[in-house]
GROMACS .gro file of C-alpha atoms in nm:
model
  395
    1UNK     CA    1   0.000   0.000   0.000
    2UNK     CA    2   0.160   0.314  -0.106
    3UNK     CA    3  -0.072   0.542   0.190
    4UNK     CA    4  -0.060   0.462   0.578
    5UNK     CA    5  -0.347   0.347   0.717
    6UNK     CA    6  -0.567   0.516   1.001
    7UNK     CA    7  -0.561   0.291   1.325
    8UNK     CA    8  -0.892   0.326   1.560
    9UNK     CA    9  -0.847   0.250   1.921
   10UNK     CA   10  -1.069   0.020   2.103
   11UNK     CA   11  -1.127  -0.143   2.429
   12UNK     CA   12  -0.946  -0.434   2.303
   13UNK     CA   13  -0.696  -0.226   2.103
   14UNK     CA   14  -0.604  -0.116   1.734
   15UNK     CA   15  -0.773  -0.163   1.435
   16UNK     CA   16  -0.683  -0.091   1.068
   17UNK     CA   17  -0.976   0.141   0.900
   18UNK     CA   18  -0.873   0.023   0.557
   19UNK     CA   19  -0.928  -0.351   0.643
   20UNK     CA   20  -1.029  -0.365   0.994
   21UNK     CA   21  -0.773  -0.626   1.061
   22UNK     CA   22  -0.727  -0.598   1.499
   23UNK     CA   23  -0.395  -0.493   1.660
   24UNK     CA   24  -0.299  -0.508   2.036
   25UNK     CA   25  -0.269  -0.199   2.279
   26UNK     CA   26   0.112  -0.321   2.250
   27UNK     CA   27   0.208  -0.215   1.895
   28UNK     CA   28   0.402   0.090   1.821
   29UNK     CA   29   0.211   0.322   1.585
   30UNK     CA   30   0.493   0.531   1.480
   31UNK     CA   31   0.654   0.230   1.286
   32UNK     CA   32   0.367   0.025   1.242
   33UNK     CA   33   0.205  -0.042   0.892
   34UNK     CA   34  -0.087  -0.293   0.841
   35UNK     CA   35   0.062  -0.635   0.688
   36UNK     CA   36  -0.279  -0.706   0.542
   37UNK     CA   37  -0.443  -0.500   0.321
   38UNK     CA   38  -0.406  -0.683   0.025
   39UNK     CA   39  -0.406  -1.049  -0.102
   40UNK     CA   40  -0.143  -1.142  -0.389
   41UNK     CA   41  -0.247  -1.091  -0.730
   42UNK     CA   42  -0.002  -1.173  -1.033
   43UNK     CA   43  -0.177  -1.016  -1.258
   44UNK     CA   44   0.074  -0.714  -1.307
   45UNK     CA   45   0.452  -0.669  -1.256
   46UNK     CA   46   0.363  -0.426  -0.952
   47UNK     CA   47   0.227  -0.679  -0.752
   48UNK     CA   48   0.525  -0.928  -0.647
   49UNK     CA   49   0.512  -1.249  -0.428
   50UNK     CA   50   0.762  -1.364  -0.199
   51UNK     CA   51   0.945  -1.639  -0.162
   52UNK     CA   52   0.852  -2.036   0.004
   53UNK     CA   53   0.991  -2.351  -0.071
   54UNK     CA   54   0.846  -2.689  -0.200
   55UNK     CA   55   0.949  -3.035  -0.087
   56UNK     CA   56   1.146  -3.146  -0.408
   57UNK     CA   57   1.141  -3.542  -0.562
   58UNK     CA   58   0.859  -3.776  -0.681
   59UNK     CA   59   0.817  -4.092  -0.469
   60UNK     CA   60   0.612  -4.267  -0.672
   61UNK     CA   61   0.638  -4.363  -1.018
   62UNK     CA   62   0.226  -4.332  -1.049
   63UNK     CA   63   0.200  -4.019  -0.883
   64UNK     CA   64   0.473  -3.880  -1.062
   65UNK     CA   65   0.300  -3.973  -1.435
   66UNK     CA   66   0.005  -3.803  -1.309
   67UNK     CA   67   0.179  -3.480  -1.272
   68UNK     CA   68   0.310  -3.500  -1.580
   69UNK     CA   69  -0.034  -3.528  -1.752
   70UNK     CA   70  -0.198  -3.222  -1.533
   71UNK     CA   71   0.145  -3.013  -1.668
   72UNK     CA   72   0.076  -3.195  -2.002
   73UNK     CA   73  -0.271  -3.043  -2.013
   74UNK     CA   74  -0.201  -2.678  -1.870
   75UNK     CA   75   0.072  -2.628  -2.164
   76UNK     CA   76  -0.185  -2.760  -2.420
   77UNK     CA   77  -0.433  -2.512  -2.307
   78UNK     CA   78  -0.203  -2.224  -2.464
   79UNK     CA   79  -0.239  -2.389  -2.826
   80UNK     CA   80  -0.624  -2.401  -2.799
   81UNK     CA   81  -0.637  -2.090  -2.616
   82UNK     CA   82  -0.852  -1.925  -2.893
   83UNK     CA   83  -1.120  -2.181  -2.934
   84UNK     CA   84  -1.171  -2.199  -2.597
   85UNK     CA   85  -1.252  -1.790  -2.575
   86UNK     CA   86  -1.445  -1.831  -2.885
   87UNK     CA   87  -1.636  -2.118  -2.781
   88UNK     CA   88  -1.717  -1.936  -2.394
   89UNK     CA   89  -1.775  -1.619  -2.572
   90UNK     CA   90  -2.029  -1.333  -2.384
   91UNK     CA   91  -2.338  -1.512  -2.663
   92UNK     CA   92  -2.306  -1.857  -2.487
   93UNK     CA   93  -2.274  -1.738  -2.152
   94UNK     CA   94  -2.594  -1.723  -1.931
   95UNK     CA   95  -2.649  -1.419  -1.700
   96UNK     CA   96  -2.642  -1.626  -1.390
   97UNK     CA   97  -2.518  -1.938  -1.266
   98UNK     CA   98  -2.831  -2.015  -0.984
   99UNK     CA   99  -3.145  -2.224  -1.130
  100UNK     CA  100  -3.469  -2.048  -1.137
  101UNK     CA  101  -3.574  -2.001  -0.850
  102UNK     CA  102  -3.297  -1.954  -0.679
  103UNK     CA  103  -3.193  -2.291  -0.430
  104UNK     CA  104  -3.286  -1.934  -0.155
  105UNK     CA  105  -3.644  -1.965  -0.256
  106UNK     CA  106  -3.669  -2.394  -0.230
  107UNK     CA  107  -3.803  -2.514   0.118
  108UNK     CA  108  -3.635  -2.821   0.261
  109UNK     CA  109  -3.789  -3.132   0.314
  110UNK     CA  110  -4.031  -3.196   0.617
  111UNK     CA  111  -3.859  -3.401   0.894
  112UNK     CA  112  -4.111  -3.626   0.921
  113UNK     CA  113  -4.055  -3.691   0.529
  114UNK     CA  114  -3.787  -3.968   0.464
  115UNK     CA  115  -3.545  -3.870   0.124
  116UNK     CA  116  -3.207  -3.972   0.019
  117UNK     CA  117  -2.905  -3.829   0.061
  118UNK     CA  118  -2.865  -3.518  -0.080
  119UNK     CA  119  -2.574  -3.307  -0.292
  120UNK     CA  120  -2.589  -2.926  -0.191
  121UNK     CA  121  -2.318  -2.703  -0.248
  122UNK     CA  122  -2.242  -2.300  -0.167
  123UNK     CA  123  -1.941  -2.138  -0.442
  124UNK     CA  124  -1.866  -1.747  -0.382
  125UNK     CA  125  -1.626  -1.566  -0.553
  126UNK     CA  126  -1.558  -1.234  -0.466
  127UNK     CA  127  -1.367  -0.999  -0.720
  128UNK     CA  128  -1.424  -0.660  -0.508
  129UNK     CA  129  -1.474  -0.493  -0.871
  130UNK     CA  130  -1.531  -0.144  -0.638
  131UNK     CA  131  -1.213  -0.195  -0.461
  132UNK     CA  132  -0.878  -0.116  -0.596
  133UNK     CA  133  -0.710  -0.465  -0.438
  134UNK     CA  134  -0.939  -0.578  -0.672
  135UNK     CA  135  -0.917  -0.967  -0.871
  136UNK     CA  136  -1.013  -1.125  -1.176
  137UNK     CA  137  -0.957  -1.503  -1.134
  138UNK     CA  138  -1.263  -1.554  -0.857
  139UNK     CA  139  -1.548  -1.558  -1.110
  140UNK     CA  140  -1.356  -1.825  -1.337
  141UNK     CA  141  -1.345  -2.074  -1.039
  142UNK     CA  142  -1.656  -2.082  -0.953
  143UNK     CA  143  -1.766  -2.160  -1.273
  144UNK     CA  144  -1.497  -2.416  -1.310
  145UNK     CA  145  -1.574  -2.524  -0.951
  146UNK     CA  146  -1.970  -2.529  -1.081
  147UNK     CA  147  -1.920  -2.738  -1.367
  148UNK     CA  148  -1.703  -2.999  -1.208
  149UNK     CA  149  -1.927  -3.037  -0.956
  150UNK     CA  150  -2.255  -3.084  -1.195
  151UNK     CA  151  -2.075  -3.257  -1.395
  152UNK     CA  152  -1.845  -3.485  -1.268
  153UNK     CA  153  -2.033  -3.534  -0.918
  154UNK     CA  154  -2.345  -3.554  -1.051
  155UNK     CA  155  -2.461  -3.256  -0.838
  156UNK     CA  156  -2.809  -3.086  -0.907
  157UNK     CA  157  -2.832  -2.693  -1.097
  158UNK     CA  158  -3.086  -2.599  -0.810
  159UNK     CA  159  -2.875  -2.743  -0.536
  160UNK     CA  160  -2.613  -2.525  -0.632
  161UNK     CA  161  -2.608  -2.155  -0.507
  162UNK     CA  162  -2.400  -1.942  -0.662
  163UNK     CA  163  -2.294  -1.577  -0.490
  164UNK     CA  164  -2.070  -1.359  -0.730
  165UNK     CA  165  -2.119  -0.941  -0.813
  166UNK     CA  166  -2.201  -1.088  -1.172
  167UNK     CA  167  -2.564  -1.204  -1.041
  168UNK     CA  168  -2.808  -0.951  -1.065
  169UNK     CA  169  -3.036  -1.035  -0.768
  170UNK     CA  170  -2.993  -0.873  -0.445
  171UNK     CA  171  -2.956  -1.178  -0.239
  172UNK     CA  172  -2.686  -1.364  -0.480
  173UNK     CA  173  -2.427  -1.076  -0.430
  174UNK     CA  174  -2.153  -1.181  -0.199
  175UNK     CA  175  -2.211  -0.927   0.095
  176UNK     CA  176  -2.158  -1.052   0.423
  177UNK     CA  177  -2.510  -1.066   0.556
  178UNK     CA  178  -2.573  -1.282   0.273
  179UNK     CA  179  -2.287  -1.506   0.286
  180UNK     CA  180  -2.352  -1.554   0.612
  181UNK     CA  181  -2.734  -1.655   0.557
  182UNK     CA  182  -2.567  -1.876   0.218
  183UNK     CA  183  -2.403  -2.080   0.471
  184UNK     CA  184  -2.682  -2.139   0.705
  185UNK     CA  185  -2.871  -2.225   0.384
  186UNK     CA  186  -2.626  -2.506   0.360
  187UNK     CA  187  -2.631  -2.692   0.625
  188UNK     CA  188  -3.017  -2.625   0.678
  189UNK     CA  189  -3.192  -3.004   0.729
  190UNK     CA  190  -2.859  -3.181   0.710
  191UNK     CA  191  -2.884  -3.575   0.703
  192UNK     CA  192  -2.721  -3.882   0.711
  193UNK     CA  193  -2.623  -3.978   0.383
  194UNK     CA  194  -2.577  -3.588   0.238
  195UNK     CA  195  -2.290  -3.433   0.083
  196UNK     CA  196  -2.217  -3.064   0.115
  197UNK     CA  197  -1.964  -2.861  -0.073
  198UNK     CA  198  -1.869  -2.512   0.056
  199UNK     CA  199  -1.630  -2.312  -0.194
  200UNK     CA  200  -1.502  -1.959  -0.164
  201UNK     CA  201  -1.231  -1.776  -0.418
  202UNK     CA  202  -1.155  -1.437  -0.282
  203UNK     CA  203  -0.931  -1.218  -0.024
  204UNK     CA  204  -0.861  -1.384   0.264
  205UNK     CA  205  -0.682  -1.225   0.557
  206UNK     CA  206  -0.555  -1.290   0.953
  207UNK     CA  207  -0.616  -1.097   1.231
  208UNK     CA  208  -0.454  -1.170   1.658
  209UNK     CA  209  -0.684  -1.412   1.804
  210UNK     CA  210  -0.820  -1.219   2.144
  211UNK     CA  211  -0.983  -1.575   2.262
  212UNK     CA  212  -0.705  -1.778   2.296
  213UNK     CA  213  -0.848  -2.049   2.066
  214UNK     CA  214  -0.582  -2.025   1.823
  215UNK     CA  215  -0.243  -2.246   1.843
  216UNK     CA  216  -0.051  -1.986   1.627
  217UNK     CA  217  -0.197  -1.629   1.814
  218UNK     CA  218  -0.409  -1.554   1.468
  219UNK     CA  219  -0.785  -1.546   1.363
  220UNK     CA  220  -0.807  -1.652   0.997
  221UNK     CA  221  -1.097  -1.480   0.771
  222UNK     CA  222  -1.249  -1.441   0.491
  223UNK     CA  223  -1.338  -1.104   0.315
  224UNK     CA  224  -1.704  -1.024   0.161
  225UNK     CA  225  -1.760  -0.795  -0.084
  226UNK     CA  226  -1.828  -0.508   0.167
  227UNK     CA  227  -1.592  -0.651   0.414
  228UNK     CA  228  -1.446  -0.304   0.470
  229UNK     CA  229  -1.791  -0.129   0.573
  230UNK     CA  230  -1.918  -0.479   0.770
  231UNK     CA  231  -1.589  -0.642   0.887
  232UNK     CA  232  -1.468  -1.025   0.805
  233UNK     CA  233  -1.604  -1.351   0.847
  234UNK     CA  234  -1.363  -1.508   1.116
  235UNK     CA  235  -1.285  -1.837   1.112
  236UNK     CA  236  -1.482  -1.921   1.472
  237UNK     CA  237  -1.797  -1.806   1.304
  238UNK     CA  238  -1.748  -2.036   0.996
  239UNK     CA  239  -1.669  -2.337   1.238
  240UNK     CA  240  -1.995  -2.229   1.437
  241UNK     CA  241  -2.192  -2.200   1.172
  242UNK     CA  242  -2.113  -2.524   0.946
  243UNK     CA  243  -1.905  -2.789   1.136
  244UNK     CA  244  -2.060  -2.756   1.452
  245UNK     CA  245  -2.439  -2.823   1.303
  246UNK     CA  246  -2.333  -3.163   1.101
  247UNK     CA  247  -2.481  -3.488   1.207
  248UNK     CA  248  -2.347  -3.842   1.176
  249UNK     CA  249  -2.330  -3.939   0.819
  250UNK     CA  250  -2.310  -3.582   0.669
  251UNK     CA  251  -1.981  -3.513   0.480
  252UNK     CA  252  -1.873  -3.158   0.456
  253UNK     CA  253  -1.606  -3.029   0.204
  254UNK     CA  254  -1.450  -2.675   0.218
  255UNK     CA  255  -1.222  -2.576  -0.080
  256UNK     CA  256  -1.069  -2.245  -0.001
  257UNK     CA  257  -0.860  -2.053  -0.231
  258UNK     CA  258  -0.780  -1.757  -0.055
  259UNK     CA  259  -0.486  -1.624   0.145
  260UNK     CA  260  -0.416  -1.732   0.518
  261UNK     CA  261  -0.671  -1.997   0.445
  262UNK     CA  262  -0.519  -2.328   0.599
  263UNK     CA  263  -0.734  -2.371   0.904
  264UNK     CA  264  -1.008  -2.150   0.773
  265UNK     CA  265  -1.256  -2.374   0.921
  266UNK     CA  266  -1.032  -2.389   1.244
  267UNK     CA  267  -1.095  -2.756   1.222
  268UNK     CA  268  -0.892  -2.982   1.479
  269UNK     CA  269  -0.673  -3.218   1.285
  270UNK     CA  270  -0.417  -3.120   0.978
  271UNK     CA  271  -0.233  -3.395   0.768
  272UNK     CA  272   0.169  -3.370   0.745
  273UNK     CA  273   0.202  -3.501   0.390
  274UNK     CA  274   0.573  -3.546   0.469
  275UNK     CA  275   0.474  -3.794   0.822
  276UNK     CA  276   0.166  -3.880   0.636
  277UNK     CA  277   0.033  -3.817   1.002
  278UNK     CA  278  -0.248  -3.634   1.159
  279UNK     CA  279  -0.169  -3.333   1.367
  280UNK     CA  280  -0.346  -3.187   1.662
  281UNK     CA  281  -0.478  -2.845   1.577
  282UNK     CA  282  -0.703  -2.796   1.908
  283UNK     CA  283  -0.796  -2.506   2.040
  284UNK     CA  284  -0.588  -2.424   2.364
  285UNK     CA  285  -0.857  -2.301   2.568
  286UNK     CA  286  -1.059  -2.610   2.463
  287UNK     CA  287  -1.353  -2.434   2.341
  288UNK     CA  288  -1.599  -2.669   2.089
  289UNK     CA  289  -1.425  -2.685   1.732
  290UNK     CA  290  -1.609  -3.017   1.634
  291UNK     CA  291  -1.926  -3.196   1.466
  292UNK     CA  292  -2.252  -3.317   1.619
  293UNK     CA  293  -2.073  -3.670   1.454
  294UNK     CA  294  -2.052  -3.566   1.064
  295UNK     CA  295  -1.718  -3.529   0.905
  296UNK     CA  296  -1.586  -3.223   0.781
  297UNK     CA  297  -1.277  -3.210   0.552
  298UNK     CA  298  -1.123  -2.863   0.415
  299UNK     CA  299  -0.868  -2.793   0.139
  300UNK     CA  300  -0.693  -2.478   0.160
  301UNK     CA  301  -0.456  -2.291  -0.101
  302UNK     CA  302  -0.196  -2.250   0.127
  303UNK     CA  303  -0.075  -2.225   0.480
  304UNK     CA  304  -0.243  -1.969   0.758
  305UNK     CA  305   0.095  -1.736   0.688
  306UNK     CA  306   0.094  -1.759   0.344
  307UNK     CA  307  -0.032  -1.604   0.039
  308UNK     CA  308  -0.274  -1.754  -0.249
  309UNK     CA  309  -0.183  -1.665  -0.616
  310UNK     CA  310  -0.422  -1.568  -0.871
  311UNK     CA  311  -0.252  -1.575  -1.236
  312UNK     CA  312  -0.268  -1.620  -1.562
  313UNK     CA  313  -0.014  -1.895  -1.622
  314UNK     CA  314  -0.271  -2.146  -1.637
  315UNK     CA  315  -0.505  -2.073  -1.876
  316UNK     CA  316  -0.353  -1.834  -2.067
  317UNK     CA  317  -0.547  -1.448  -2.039
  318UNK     CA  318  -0.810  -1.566  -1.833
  319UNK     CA  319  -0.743  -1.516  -1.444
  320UNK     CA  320  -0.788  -1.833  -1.238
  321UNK     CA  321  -0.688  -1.930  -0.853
  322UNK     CA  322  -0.391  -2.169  -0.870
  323UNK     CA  323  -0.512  -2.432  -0.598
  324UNK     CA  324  -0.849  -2.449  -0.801
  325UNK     CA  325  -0.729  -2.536  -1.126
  326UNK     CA  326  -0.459  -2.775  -1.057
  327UNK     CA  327  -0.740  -2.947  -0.817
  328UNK     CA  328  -0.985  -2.948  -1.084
  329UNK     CA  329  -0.746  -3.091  -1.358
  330UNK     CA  330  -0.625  -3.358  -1.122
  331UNK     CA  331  -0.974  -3.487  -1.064
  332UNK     CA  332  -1.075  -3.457  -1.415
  333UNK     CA  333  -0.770  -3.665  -1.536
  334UNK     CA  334  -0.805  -3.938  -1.241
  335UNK     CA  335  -0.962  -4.259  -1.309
  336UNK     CA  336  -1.348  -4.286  -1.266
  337UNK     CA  337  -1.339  -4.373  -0.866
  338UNK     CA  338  -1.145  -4.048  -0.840
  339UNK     CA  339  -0.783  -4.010  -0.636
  340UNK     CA  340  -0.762  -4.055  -0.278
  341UNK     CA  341  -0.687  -3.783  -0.064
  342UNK     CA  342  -0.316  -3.831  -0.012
  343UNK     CA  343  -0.269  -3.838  -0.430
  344UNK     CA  344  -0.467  -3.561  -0.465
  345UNK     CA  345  -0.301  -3.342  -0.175
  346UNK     CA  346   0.082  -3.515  -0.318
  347UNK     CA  347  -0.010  -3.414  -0.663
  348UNK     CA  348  -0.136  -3.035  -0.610
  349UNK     CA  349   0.199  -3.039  -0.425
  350UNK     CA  350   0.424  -3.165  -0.705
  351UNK     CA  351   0.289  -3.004  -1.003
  352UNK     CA  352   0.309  -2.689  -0.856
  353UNK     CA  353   0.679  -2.776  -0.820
  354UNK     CA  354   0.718  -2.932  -1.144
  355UNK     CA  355   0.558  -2.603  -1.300
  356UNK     CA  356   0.810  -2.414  -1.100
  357UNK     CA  357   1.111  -2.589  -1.235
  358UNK     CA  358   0.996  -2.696  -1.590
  359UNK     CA  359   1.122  -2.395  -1.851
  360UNK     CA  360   0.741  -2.434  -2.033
  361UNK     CA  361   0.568  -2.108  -2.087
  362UNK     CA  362   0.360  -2.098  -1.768
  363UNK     CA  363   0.644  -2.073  -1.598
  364UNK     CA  364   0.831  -1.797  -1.780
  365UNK     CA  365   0.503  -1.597  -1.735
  366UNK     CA  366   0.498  -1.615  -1.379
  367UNK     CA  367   0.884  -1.557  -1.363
  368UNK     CA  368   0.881  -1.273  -1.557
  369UNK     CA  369   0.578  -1.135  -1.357
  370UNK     CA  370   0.675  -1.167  -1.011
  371UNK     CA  371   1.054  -1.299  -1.004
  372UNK     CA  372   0.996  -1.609  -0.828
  373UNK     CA  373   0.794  -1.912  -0.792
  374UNK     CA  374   0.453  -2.017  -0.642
  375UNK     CA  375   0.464  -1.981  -0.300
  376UNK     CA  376   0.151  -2.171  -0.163
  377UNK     CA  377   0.151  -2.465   0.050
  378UNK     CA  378  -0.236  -2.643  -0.007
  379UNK     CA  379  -0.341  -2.806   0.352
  380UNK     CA  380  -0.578  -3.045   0.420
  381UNK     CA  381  -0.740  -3.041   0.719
  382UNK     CA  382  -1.051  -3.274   0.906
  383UNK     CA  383  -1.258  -3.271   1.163
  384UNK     CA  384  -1.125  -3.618   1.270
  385UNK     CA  385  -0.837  -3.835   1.154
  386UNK     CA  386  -0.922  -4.044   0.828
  387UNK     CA  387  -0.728  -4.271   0.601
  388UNK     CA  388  -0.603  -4.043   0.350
  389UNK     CA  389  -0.377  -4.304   0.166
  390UNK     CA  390  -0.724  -4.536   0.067
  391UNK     CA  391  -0.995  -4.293   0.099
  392UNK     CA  392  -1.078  -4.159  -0.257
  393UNK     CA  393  -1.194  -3.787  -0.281
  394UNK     CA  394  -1.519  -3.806  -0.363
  395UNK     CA  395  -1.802  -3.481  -0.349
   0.00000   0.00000   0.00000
């Protein structure tokens, strides 16, 4: 940020008027500028990323071929870049990606009325068009995210709610009063034998955790679309909201591409994919972080220190999150059961390394913008230890 932020004191300390990211009493104003008013975006040679490190070395032969094919695919999408603008072109797009009505207006089913499981699933991207941290990718993966789920999951159009700034109804926009009702909405009714998606592409930022609930001292969030006027969603309210609620037999996926996302649903167990072991991620204070019984399972872009890329080396002008489309060309490619959970968390891992170290055009793109690599680190996270190595990820 090129202009110093205001800082309003509280009871409970300083906070940023830009973002309204929280400070303690403690910090020294005079040399103090807020770390967080922005989320990386390598769209434009201004905007530069630091640097991280990836494990180096495929283990397995399989695994390994796998990469290969997802980096196959992203350099093929540059020679068939045209047809693929043509053929999405403004004519062929529709002017909203929720059925009609909205899944808002549906009613869920009595309790006394017995149905089968059920597919639901909430995407929001947020571009902050009005906002000069603005980004470009977030619309893109919720489309992507949309179609893989309809189509390769067999998920329902009017199961599917959609919040973007694209959709013209009030409701549909991604404000937080309405993200936070879109999330209530999906995990209204829950039952055994349901699968629920929740996806969100967007700014995400951290904040010092004031209830000592947090292992590392932060509060992760999320940012609406008017997070600036009405504040973030923090990650306690999330975990309140749509972990706490699900019931035994109800599956809950969060796919997060945002910054500081990695415990985004402050859920108690993250996988170490070099152990291949579960880690306690408990609150110290021992307030409730877990289900009524369901399962809930997140994948995040990166780490809760680091930053989430959104570029163009994918997919050649169009903008896209880089956890979202290496996730969504890995399950594509995978065989019909789909990968298991420690392939699919192995292979976002390599081929973001491969693309780093390969010379193929992706790679020059991102070099030349931001004069380094791709710094995320994707985490999964659960609600309970599973077995990742024979459990296939499955929506």
């Amino acid at each position: 940020m090129s202009d110093r932020p205001i800082f309003i004191r509280d009871t409970r300390g300083y906070s940023c008027s830009n973002c309204r990211q929280r400070f303690p009493n403690s910090i020294n104003l005079a040399d103090f500028h807020c770390p967080a008013c922005y989320r990386v975006s390598i769209s434009s040679p201004s905007r530069k990323m630091g640097r991280s490190s990836f494990s180096s070395g495929i283990r397995d032969n399989q695994i390994g071929s796998r990469v290969s094919q997802v980096v196959d695919k992203i350099k093929v999408k540059f020679s068939d870049l045209k047809r693929r603008r043509r053929d999405s072109s403004d004519s062929d797009t529709p002017k909203t990606l929720n059925s009609n009505p909205s899944p808002l207006a549906a009613k869920p089913p009595s309790s006394a009325v017995t149905r089968p499981g059920r597919k639901r699933a909430l995407l929001i991207g947020v571009t902050y068009a009005k906002w000069k941290y603005k980004l470009k990718g977030t619309v893109n993966d919720v489309k992507n995210m949309r179609n893989l789920l309809i189509e390769n999951f067999h998920f329902q159009k009017e199961n599917v709610l959609v919040l973007t700034e694209e959709e013209s109804k009030a409701e549909l926009t991604p404000t937080k009063k309405n993200i936070e009702a879109a999330l209530k909405w999906l995990v209204e009714d829950c039952r055994k034998g349901d699968s629920l998606v929740f996806y969100f592409s967007g700014h995400g930022l951290r904040q010092p955790d004031f209830n000592n609930d947090e292992r590392d001292g932060f509060d992760e969030t999320i940012c609406p679309v008017d997070f600036v006027e009405q504040g973030m969603i923090l990650d306690n309210d999330i975990n309140s909201t749509i972990v706490w609620p699900l019931p035994k037999g109800v599956t809950l996926h969060a796919i997060v591409d945002a910054c500081h996302s990695g415990t985004i649903l402050d859920l108690v167990y993250i996988y170490n994919r070099h152990k291949k072991t579960w880690e306690d991620n408990s609150p110290p204070n021992k307030t409730r972080k877990h289900t009524n019984g369901g399962l809930a399972i997140s994948i995040a872009a990166c780490e809760d220190h680091q930053m989430a890329a959104d570029t163009t080396a994918f997919s050649g002008k169009g903008m896209n999150g880089a956890l979202t489309y290496i996730l969504i060309e890995i399950v594509k490619q995978s065989p019909s059961q789909g990968p298991t959970y420690a392939d699919l968390i192995e292979m976002i891992h390599q081929t973001i390394d491969v693309v780093n170290k390969s010379g193929c055009l992706p790679v020059r793109i991102i070099r030349s913008i931001c004069h380094t690599n791709l710094l995320q680190k994707p985490l999964l996270s659960a609600s309970e230890p599973f077995d990742v190595k024979n459990t296939r990820f499955i929506l």
